[in-house]
Short mmCIF file of C-alpha atoms in Angstrom, two decimals:
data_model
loop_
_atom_site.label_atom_id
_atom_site.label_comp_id
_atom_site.label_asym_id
_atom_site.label_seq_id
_atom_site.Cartn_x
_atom_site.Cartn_y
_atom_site.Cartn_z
CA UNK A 1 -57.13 -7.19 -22.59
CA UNK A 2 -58.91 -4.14 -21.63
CA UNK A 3 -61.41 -2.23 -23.81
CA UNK A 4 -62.95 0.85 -23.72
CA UNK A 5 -65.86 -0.57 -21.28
CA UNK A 6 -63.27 -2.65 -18.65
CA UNK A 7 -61.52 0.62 -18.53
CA UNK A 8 -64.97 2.57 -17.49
CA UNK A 9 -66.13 -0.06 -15.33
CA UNK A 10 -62.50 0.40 -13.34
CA UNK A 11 -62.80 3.49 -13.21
CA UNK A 12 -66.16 3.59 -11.96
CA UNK A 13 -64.65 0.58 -9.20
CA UNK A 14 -62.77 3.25 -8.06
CA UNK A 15 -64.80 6.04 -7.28
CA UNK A 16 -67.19 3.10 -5.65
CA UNK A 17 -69.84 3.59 -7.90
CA UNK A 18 -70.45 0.14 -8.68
CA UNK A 19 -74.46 0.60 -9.81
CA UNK A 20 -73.11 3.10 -12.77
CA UNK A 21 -70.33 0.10 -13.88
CA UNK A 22 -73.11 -2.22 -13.79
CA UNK A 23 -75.39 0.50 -16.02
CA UNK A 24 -72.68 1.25 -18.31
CA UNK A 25 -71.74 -2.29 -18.82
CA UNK A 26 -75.46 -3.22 -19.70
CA UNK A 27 -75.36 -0.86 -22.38
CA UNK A 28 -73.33 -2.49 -24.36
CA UNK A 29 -74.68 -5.38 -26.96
CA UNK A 30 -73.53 -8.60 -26.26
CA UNK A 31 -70.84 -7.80 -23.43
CA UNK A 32 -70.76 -10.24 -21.15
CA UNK A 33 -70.40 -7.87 -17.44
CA UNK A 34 -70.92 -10.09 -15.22
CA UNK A 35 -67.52 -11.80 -16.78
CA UNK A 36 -65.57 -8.43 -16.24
CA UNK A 37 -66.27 -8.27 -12.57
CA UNK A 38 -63.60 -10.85 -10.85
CA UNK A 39 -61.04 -8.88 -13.27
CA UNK A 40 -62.76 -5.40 -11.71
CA UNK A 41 -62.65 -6.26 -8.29
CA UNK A 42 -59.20 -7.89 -8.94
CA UNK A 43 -57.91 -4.39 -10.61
CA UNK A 44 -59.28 -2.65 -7.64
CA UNK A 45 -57.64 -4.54 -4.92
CA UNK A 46 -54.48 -4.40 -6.25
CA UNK A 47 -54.51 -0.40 -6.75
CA UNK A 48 -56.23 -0.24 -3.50
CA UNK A 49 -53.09 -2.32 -2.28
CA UNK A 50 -51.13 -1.03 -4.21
CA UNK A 51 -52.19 2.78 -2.36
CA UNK A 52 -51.50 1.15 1.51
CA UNK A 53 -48.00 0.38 0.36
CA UNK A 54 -47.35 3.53 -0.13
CA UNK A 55 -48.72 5.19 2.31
CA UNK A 56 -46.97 2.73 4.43
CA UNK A 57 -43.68 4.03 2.63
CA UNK A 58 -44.57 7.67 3.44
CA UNK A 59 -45.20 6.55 7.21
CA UNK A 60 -41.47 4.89 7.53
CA UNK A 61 -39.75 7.73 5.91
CA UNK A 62 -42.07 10.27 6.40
CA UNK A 63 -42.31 12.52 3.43
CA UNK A 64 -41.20 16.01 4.96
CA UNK A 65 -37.88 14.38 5.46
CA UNK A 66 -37.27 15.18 1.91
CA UNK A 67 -38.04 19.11 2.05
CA UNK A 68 -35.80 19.42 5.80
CA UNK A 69 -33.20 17.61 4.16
CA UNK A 70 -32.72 19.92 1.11
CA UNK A 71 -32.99 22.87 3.44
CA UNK A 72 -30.97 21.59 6.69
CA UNK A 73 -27.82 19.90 3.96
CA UNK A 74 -28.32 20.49 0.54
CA UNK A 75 -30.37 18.93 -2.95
CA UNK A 76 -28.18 15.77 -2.75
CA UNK A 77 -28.94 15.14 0.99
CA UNK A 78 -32.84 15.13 0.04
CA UNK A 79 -32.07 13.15 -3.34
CA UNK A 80 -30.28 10.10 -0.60
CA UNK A 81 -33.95 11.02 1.10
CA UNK A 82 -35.92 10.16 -1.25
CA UNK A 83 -33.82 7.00 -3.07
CA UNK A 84 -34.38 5.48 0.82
CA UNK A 85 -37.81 5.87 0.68
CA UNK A 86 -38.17 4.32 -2.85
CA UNK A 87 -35.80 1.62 -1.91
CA UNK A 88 -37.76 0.49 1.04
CA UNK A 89 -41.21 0.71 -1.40
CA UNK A 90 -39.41 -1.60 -3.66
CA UNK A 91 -38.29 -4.02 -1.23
CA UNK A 92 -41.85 -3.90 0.36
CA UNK A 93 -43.07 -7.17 -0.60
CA UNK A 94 -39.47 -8.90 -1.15
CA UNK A 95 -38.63 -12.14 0.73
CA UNK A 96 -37.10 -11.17 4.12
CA UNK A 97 -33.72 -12.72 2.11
CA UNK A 98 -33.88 -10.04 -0.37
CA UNK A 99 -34.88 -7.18 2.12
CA UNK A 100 -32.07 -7.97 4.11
CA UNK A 101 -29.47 -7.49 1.02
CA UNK A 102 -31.55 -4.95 -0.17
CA UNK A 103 -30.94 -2.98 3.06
CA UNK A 104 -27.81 -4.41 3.38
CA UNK A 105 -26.60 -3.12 -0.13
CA UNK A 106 -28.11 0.50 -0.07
CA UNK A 107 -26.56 1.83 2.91
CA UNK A 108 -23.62 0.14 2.16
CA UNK A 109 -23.20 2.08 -0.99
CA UNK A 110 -25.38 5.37 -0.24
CA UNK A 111 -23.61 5.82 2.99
CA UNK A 112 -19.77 7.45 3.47
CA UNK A 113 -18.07 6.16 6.32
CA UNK A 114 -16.82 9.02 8.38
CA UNK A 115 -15.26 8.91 12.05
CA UNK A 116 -17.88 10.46 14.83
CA UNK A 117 -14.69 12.40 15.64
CA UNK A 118 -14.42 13.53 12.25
CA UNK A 119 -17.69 14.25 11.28
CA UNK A 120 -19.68 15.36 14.76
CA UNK A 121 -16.77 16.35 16.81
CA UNK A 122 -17.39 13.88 19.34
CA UNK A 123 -16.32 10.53 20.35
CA UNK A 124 -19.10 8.26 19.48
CA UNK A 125 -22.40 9.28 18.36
CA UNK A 126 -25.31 7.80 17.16
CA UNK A 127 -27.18 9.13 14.35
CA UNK A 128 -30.91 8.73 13.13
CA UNK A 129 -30.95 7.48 9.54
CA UNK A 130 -32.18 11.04 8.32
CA UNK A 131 -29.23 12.90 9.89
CA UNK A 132 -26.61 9.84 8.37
CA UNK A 133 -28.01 10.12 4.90
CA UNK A 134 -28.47 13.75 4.78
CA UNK A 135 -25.34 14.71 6.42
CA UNK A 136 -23.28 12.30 3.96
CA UNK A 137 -21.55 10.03 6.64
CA UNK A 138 -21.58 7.99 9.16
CA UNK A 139 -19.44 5.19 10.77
CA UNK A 140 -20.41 1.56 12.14
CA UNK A 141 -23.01 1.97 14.61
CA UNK A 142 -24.54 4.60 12.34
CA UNK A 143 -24.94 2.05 9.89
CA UNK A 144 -26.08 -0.92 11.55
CA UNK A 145 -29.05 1.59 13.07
CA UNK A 146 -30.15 2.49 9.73
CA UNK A 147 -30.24 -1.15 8.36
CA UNK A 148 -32.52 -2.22 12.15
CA UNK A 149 -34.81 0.63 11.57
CA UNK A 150 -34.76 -0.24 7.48
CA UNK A 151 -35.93 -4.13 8.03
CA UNK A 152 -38.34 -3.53 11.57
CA UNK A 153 -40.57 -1.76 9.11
CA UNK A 154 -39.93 -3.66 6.44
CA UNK A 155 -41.80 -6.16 8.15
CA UNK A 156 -38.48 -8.27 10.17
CA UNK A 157 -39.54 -9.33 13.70
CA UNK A 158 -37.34 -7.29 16.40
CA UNK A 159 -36.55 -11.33 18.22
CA UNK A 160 -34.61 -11.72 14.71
CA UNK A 161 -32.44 -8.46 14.32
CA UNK A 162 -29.49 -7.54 16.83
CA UNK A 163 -27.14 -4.60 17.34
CA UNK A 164 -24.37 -6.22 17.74
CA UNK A 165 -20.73 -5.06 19.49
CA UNK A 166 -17.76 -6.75 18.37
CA UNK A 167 -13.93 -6.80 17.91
CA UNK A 168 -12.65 -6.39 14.39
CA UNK A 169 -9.50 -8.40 14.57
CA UNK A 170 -7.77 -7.45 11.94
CA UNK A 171 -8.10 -3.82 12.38
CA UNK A 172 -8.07 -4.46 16.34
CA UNK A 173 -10.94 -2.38 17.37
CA UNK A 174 -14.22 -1.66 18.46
CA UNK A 175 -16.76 -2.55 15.52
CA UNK A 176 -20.89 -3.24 15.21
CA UNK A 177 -22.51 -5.26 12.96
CA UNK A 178 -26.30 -6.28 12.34
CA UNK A 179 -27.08 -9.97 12.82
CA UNK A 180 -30.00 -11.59 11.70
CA UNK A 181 -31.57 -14.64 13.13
CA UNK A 182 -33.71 -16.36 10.74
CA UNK A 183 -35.05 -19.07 13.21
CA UNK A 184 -33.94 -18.95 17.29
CA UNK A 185 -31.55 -21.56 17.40
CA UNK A 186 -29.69 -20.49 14.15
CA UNK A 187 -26.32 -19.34 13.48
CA UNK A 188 -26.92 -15.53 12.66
CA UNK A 189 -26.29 -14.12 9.49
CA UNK A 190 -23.78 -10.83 9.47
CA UNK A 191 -24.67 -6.92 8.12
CA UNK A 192 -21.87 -5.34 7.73
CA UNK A 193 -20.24 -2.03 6.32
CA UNK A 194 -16.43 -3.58 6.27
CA UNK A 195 -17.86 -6.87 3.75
CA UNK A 196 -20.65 -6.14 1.61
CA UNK A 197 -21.64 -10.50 1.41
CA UNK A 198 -23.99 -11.10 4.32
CA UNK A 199 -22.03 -14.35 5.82
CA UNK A 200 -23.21 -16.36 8.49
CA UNK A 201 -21.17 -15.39 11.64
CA UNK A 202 -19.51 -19.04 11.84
CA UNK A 203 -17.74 -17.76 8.50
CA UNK A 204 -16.62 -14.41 9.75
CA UNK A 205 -13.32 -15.72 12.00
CA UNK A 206 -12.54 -11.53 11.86
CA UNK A 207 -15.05 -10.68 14.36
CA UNK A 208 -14.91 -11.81 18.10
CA UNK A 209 -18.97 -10.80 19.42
CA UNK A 210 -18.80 -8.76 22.53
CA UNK A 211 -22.92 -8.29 23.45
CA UNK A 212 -26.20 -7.75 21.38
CA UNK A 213 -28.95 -5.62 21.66
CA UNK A 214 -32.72 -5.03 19.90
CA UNK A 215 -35.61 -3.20 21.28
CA UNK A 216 -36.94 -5.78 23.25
CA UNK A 217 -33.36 -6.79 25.52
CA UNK A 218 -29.39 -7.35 25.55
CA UNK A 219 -27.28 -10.38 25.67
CA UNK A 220 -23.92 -11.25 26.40
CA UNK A 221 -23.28 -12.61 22.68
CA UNK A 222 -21.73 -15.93 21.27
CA UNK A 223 -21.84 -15.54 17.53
CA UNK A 224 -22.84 -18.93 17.52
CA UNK A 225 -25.50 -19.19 19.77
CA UNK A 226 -28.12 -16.98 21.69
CA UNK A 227 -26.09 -15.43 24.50
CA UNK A 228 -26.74 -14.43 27.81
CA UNK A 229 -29.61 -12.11 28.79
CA UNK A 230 -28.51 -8.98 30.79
CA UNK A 231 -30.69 -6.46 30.91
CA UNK A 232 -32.67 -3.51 29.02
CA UNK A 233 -31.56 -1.45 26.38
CA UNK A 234 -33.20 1.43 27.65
CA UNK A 235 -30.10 1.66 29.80
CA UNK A 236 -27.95 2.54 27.05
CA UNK A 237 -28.01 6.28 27.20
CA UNK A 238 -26.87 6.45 23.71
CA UNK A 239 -30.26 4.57 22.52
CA UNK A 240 -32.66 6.25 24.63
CA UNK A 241 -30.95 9.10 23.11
CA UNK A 242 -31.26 8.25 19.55
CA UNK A 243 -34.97 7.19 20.39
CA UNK A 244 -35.88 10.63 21.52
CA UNK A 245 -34.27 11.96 18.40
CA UNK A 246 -35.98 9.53 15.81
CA UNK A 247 -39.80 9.66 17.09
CA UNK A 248 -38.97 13.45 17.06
CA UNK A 249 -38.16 12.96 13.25
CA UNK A 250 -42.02 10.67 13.09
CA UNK A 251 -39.87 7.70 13.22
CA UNK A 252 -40.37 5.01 15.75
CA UNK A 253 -37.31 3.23 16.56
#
């Protein structure tokens, strides 16, 4: 429990004047300091830690994203902002499990599906996680982008994530989902906007894999196993596009 002299000699931790805790902590009758300073140093690595995390959080949704929001959309738009940001501080030092239905749960439910054709005026566009959330909709692709960049700074190795093409059978169309590798010669799990349970893709009979991408290369996909290398993803114009537009935003795709 902390008295009145643990309290002083924290708070003298953190303005790094140890020799004044010490002198403090002396004055007192009886008190056994020397005792108080694993809890002290404790204290103070854990606010200190406690201080990176955040500023960690500020760095992956940087915190002007919040005031261009309110002023490019409206007080909602920066609200969705700001509940990203706190979500990804919260999910900061989750298993990789819970990240990825952490993620996979907040866009799912923060995000409005909307046609590109619909909501850009264009046939297929993809949109930076700021311009999704703020603008209040978004459709597959727009989805699966803001889950890849959620989890790559949530700590998830690129070699694990994919962008991944596929026919939706059922609806007989073009579809993406997010699949997640969580060793290199497992079945992937599945991220998607259609079925909120993340399934393992040997489950999900719906979706026929076309190819994969991540920052690092592009496959020729099998659900079920690791595809085909092919090239770079640098030749999708559509990335290098959305690149440009999220290291413009402070955000490195």
């Amino acid at each position: 429990m902390l008295n009145g002299n643990n309290i002083y000699l924290l708070v003298a931790c953190l303005r790094m004047d140890f020799s004044t805790a010490v002198f403090h902590s002396r004055r007192q009758p009886g008190s056994p300091w020397w005792l108080l300073w694993p809890l002290t140093a404790l204290l103070c690595w854990n606010l200190a830690g406690q201080e990176a995390l955040y500023a960690d959080t500020e760095r992956w949704v940087p915190e002007e994203l919040t005031g261009k929001a309110k002023q490019q959309y409206d007080g909602k738009a920066a609200a969705r902002i700001d509940a990203w940001r706190q979500t990804l501080h919260g999910l900061a030092d989750a298993s990789e499990a819970d990240k990825l239905k952490g993620v996979n749960a907040f866009f799912n439910r923060e995000l409005r599906f909307v046609s590109d054709a619909k909501h850009w005026g264009m046939d297929d566009y993809w949109a930076t996680p700021y311009e999704a959330l703020g603008s209040d909709g978004g459709d597959c692709e727009d989805y699966v982008i803001a889950k890849y960049y959620s989890l790559r700074q949530l700590g998830v190795d690129t070699s694990k994530l994919r962008i991944t093409y596929v026919k939706a059978i059922r609806l007989n169309q073009a579809h993406m989902v997010l699949t997640y590798f969580p060793t290199p010669d497992a079945v992937p799990l599945v991220l998607d906007n259609l079925i909120g349970i993340i399934a393992p893709a040997s489950e999900r009979s719906d979706l026929s894999p076309v190819y994969s991408f991540n920052g690092d290369g592009m496959w020729l996909e099998r659900m079920k196993g690791q595809g085909i290398r092919m090239g770079n993803p640098n030749k999708l114009d559509l990335w290098t596009d959305l690149r440009v537009r999220m290291n413009q935003l402070g955000m490195d795709l």
